[in-house]
Amino acid sequence: MIEVSNLTKVYGLPADAATALLARPDDDPGTRRAAVSAAGGFLGADDVGFRVAEGEIFAVMGLSGSGKSTVLRMLNRLVEPTAGTIRVAGHDVRALDDAGLRRLRNHSIGMVFQHFALFHHRSVRENAAYGLRVRGMPKAERLARADEALARVGLADRGDAAPAQLSGGQRQRVGLARALATEPDVLLMDEPFSALDPLIRREMQELLLSLQAERRRTIVFVTHDLVEALRLGTRIMIMRDGRVIQSGTGAEILGDPADDYVAAFVADLRGNEAAA
Ligand SMILES: Nc1ncnc2c1ncn2[C@@H]1O[C@H](COP(=O)(O)OP(=O)(O)OP(=O)(O)O)[C@@H](O)[C@H]1O
């Protein structure tokens, strides 16, 4: 469903200058990073590649600043890639013109963020229907679809409420309902539960897994928390300094960490388990 190769993002430099810096084949990653910085840019993602099969939850994990959001946002070109190829649901994403890109975002790729921008003057139902409205679906139909999506996330009776009347966890449910209502091929989730209290966060993780059990969606899920990545991810990709350090199942990562960086996450996790 998703196929990415050599995906690279240089922030802060004109495209031709960035491309010239990337075209030096003998540079190792450290040299490339330093050369981009010396030129006044920043290498946000460097030569990233991965594949996500239909129905998988692919967790992208790493410390703050490791390039997770950059990679996620290049998948629908909210961040414009500097180099590399991206295929999502059969589309060559980098080749799309503006109209094609709009269609991709409105029909094939849904997104859920950490801080979801709900419209405060509109009801929860209208908020959940927003993606369908953008698509031009008639009002009665989109509100009915929004109600179905709200029921799936446990907010069947809150459609008439205003967002301000909901808790933080319920607001994230509305964000999820909005993404689900459009029935996208791919769901991109950028730390969607990170701002929530631990118990609510756990509830949301369980909700996501139960929605997956009902109907499998293809999800790319960004998190800085290895526990969350292990709980949700069919496979996990670990990033550092814009690069992929390790990809594999949870068992592979726990059993054979690729380097000290990954080993430190695993040791931290084991330490927390021992303390609990
Ligand atoms: N528009 C931008 N211009 C310049 N640098 C940027 C821009 N956006 C991100 N960066 C830098 O690129 C690096 C990767 O950022 P990114 O947001 O992808 O990391 P992340 O792993 O998602 O981190 P976080 O968990 O904090 O969101 C960071 O060092 C960030 O400062």
Coordinates of C-alpha atoms and ligand atoms in Angstrom, one line a residue:
M1 CA 0.0 0.0 0.0
I2 CA 2.9 2.3 0.7
E3 CA 6.4 2.1 -0.8
V4 CA 9.0 4.6 -0.1
S5 CA 12.7 4.7 -1.2
N6 CA 15.6 7.1 -0.8
L7 CA 13.3 9.6 0.7
T8 CA 15.3 12.7 1.8
K9 CA 14.3 16.2 3.0
V10 CA 16.7 19.2 3.3
Y11 CA 15.1 22.1 5.1
G12 CA 16.2 25.7 4.6
L13 CA 18.0 25.5 1.2
P14 CA 16.8 26.1 -2.3
A15 CA 16.0 22.8 -4.1
D16 CA 19.0 23.0 -6.6
A17 CA 21.5 23.7 -3.8
A18 CA 20.1 20.8 -1.7
T19 CA 20.1 18.4 -4.7
A20 CA 23.8 19.3 -5.5
L21 CA 24.8 18.5 -1.9
L22 CA 23.0 15.2 -2.0
A23 CA 24.6 14.3 -5.3
R24 CA 28.0 13.6 -3.8
P25 CA 28.0 9.8 -3.9
D26 CA 31.1 9.3 -1.7
D27 CA 29.7 11.2 1.4
D28 CA 28.8 9.0 4.3
P29 CA 25.7 10.1 6.3
G30 CA 27.6 12.1 8.9
T31 CA 29.5 14.0 6.2
R32 CA 26.3 14.6 4.2
R33 CA 24.6 16.0 7.3
A34 CA 27.6 18.2 8.1
A35 CA 27.7 19.5 4.5
V36 CA 24.0 20.4 4.5
S37 CA 24.4 22.2 7.9
A38 CA 27.6 24.1 6.7
A39 CA 25.5 25.3 3.7
G40 CA 22.9 26.7 6.2
G41 CA 20.3 23.9 5.8
F42 CA 19.1 21.0 7.9
L43 CA 18.9 17.3 6.9
G44 CA 15.4 16.4 8.3
A45 CA 15.3 13.0 6.6
D46 CA 18.1 11.1 4.9
D47 CA 17.7 8.2 2.5
V48 CA 14.6 6.7 4.2
G49 CA 13.0 3.6 2.7
F50 CA 10.2 1.3 3.9
R51 CA 7.1 -0.6 2.7
V52 CA 3.8 -0.9 4.5
A53 CA 1.5 -3.7 3.5
E54 CA -2.3 -3.3 3.4
G55 CA -3.8 -3.6 6.8
E56 CA -0.6 -3.1 8.8
I57 CA 0.0 -0.5 11.5
F58 CA 3.5 0.7 10.8
A59 CA 5.0 2.5 13.8
V60 CA 7.7 5.1 13.3
M61 CA 9.6 5.6 16.5
G62 CA 12.5 7.8 17.6
L63 CA 13.4 10.7 19.9
S64 CA 12.2 14.3 19.3
G65 CA 13.8 15.7 16.2
S66 CA 14.7 12.3 14.7
G67 CA 12.6 13.0 11.6
K68 CA 9.4 11.1 12.2
S69 CA 7.0 13.9 11.4
T70 CA 9.1 14.9 8.4
V71 CA 8.8 11.4 6.9
L72 CA 5.1 11.1 7.7
R73 CA 4.3 14.5 6.2
M74 CA 6.2 13.8 3.0
L75 CA 3.8 10.8 2.4
N76 CA 1.0 13.3 1.4
R77 CA 3.4 16.1 0.6
L78 CA 2.5 18.4 3.5
V79 CA 6.3 18.5 3.5
E80 CA 7.7 18.6 0.0
P81 CA 10.5 16.0 -0.4
T82 CA 13.9 16.9 -1.7
A83 CA 14.6 13.5 -3.2
G84 CA 13.2 10.0 -3.3
T85 CA 10.1 8.1 -4.5
I86 CA 6.8 7.6 -2.7
R87 CA 4.0 5.4 -3.9
V88 CA 0.7 5.4 -1.9
A89 CA -2.3 3.3 -2.9
G90 CA -1.0 3.0 -6.5
H91 CA -0.2 6.8 -6.9
D92 CA 3.3 8.1 -7.7
V93 CA 2.8 10.9 -5.1
R94 CA 5.7 13.1 -6.2
A95 CA 4.4 13.1 -9.8
L96 CA 0.9 14.5 -8.8
D97 CA -0.1 18.0 -9.8
D98 CA -2.1 20.2 -7.4
A99 CA -5.5 18.7 -8.4
G100 CA -4.2 15.1 -8.1
L101 CA -2.6 15.9 -4.7
R102 CA -5.9 17.4 -3.4
R103 CA -7.7 14.3 -4.6
L104 CA -5.2 12.1 -2.8
R105 CA -5.5 14.1 0.4
N106 CA -9.3 14.2 0.3
H107 CA -10.0 10.6 -0.8
S108 CA -7.0 8.3 -0.1
I109 CA -5.1 9.6 2.9
G110 CA -6.6 10.6 6.3
M111 CA -4.6 12.3 9.0
V112 CA -4.9 12.6 12.7
F113 CA -2.6 15.0 14.7
Q114 CA -1.6 15.4 18.3
H115 CA -3.5 18.7 18.6
F116 CA -6.5 18.3 16.5
A117 CA -7.9 21.5 15.1
L118 CA -11.7 21.2 15.7
F119 CA -14.0 24.0 14.7
H120 CA -15.3 25.4 18.0
H121 CA -18.4 27.0 16.5
R122 CA -19.5 23.8 14.9
S123 CA -21.1 20.7 16.5
V124 CA -19.1 17.5 17.0
R125 CA -21.2 15.9 14.2
E126 CA -20.3 18.7 11.8
N127 CA -16.6 18.4 12.8
A128 CA -16.7 14.7 12.2
A129 CA -18.3 15.4 8.8
Y130 CA -15.7 17.9 7.7
G131 CA -13.6 15.7 5.4
L132 CA -16.8 14.6 3.6
R133 CA -17.9 18.3 3.2
V134 CA -14.5 19.1 1.6
R135 CA -15.2 16.3 -0.8
G136 CA -18.6 17.8 -1.7
M137 CA -20.9 15.1 -0.3
P138 CA -24.5 16.3 0.2
K139 CA -25.3 17.4 3.8
A140 CA -27.7 14.7 4.9
E141 CA -25.4 11.9 3.7
R142 CA -22.3 13.3 5.3
L143 CA -24.0 13.9 8.6
A144 CA -25.3 10.3 8.6
R145 CA -21.8 9.1 7.8
A146 CA -20.4 11.3 10.5
D147 CA -22.8 9.7 13.0
E148 CA -21.7 6.3 12.0
A149 CA -18.1 7.2 12.5
L150 CA -18.9 8.9 15.9
A151 CA -20.6 5.6 17.0
R152 CA -17.5 3.6 16.1
V153 CA -15.3 5.8 18.4
G154 CA -17.8 5.6 21.2
L155 CA -19.3 9.1 20.8
A156 CA -22.8 8.1 19.5
D157 CA -24.6 10.4 21.8
R158 CA -22.3 13.4 21.5
G159 CA -23.0 14.6 17.9
D160 CA -24.9 17.7 19.0
A161 CA -22.3 18.8 21.6
A162 CA -19.8 21.6 21.0
P163 CA -16.2 20.6 21.1
A164 CA -15.6 22.7 24.2
Q165 CA -18.0 20.4 26.1
L166 CA -15.7 17.4 25.4
S167 CA -12.7 16.1 27.3
G168 CA -9.3 16.0 25.6
G169 CA -9.6 12.3 25.0
Q170 CA -13.1 12.7 23.5
R171 CA -11.8 15.5 21.2
Q172 CA -9.1 13.1 19.9
R173 CA -12.0 10.6 19.3
V174 CA -13.7 13.3 17.1
G175 CA -10.4 13.7 15.2
L176 CA -10.3 9.9 14.7
A177 CA -14.0 9.9 13.6
R178 CA -13.3 12.6 11.1
A179 CA -10.5 10.6 9.5
L180 CA -12.5 7.4 9.6
A181 CA -15.6 8.9 8.0
T182 CA -13.8 9.5 4.8
E183 CA -12.8 5.8 4.6
P184 CA -9.3 6.5 3.5
D185 CA -6.9 3.8 2.1
V186 CA -4.2 5.1 4.4
L187 CA -4.4 6.8 7.8
L188 CA -1.4 8.9 8.9
M189 CA -1.3 9.4 12.7
D190 CA 1.2 11.9 14.2
E191 CA 1.6 11.3 17.9
P192 CA -2.3 11.3 18.2
F193 CA -2.4 10.2 21.8
S194 CA 0.8 11.8 23.2
A195 CA -1.0 14.7 24.9
L196 CA -3.4 12.5 26.7
D197 CA -3.3 11.2 30.3
P198 CA -1.8 7.7 30.6
L199 CA -5.2 5.9 31.3
I200 CA -7.0 7.7 28.5
R201 CA -4.1 7.1 26.2
R202 CA -4.3 3.4 26.9
E203 CA -8.0 3.5 26.2
M204 CA -7.4 5.2 22.8
Q205 CA -4.8 2.6 21.9
E206 CA -7.3 -0.1 22.7
L207 CA -9.9 1.7 20.7
L208 CA -7.6 1.8 17.7
L209 CA -6.8 -1.9 18.0
S210 CA -10.5 -2.8 18.2
L211 CA -11.2 -0.7 15.2
Q212 CA -8.4 -2.6 13.4
A213 CA -9.9 -5.9 14.5
E214 CA -13.3 -4.8 12.9
R215 CA -11.8 -3.6 9.7
R216 CA -8.1 -3.5 9.0
R217 CA -6.8 -0.2 7.8
T218 CA -3.3 0.7 6.6
I219 CA -1.9 3.1 9.3
V220 CA 1.4 4.9 9.7
F221 CA 1.7 5.8 13.4
V222 CA 4.3 8.2 14.7
T223 CA 5.3 7.9 18.4
H224 CA 8.3 8.6 20.6
D225 CA 7.2 5.9 23.0
L226 CA 8.5 2.4 22.4
V227 CA 5.7 0.9 24.6
E228 CA 3.1 2.5 22.3
A229 CA 5.0 1.3 19.2
L230 CA 5.2 -2.2 20.5
R231 CA 1.5 -2.3 21.5
L232 CA 0.2 -1.0 18.2
G233 CA 2.8 -1.7 15.5
T234 CA 2.7 -4.7 13.3
R235 CA 6.2 -3.5 12.5
I236 CA 8.3 -0.7 13.9
M237 CA 10.8 1.6 12.2
I238 CA 13.3 3.4 14.5
M239 CA 14.8 6.7 13.4
R240 CA 17.7 8.8 14.5
D241 CA 19.1 12.0 13.0
G242 CA 16.8 11.6 10.0
R243 CA 17.9 8.0 9.2
V244 CA 16.4 4.6 9.7
I245 CA 18.4 2.8 12.4
Q246 CA 16.3 -0.4 12.5
S247 CA 13.0 -1.8 11.1
G248 CA 11.4 -5.0 12.2
T249 CA 8.7 -6.6 14.4
G250 CA 8.6 -5.8 18.1
A251 CA 10.2 -9.2 18.8
E252 CA 13.0 -8.5 16.4
I253 CA 13.8 -5.1 17.9
L254 CA 13.6 -6.3 21.5
G255 CA 15.6 -9.4 20.8
D256 CA 18.3 -7.9 18.7
P257 CA 18.6 -4.1 18.9
A258 CA 20.7 -2.8 16.0
D259 CA 22.9 -0.4 18.0
D260 CA 23.3 1.4 21.3
Y261 CA 20.6 3.9 20.5
V262 CA 18.0 1.2 20.1
A263 CA 19.4 -0.8 23.0
A264 CA 18.9 2.3 25.2
F265 CA 15.2 2.4 24.4
V266 CA 14.9 -1.3 25.1
A267 CA 16.8 -1.0 28.4
D268 CA 14.6 1.9 29.4
L269 CA 11.5 -0.2 28.7
R270 CA 12.9 -3.2 30.7
G271 CA 13.8 -0.8 33.6
N272 CA 10.2 0.5 33.6
E273 CA 8.8 -3.0 33.6
A274 CA 11.1 -4.0 36.4
A275 CA 10.0 -1.0 38.4
A276 CA 6.3 -1.6 37.8
Ligands
LIG1 N1 10.3 23.7 8.5 C1 11.4 23.3 9.1 N2 12.6 24.1 8.8 C2 13.7 23.7 9.4 N3 13.9 22.6 10.1 C3 12.9 21.8 10.4 C4 11.6 22.1 9.9 N4 10.7 21.2 10.3 C5 11.4 20.3 11.0 N5 12.7 20.7 11.1 C6 13.8 20.0 11.8 O1 13.9 18.7 11.3 C7 14.2 17.8 12.3 C8 13.2 16.7 12.3 O2 12.0 17.2 12.7 P1 10.7 16.3 12.8 O3 9.6 17.1 13.3 O4 10.5 15.5 11.6 O5 11.1 15.3 14.0 P2 10.2 14.4 14.9 O6 11.1 13.1 15.1 O7 8.9 14.2 14.4 O8 10.3 15.2 16.3 P3 9.0 15.5 17.3 O9 8.7 14.2 18.0 O10 9.7 16.5 18.2 O11 7.9 16.1 16.4 C9 14.2 18.6 13.6 O12 15.5 18.8 14.1 C10 13.5 19.9 13.3 O13 14.0 21.0 14.0

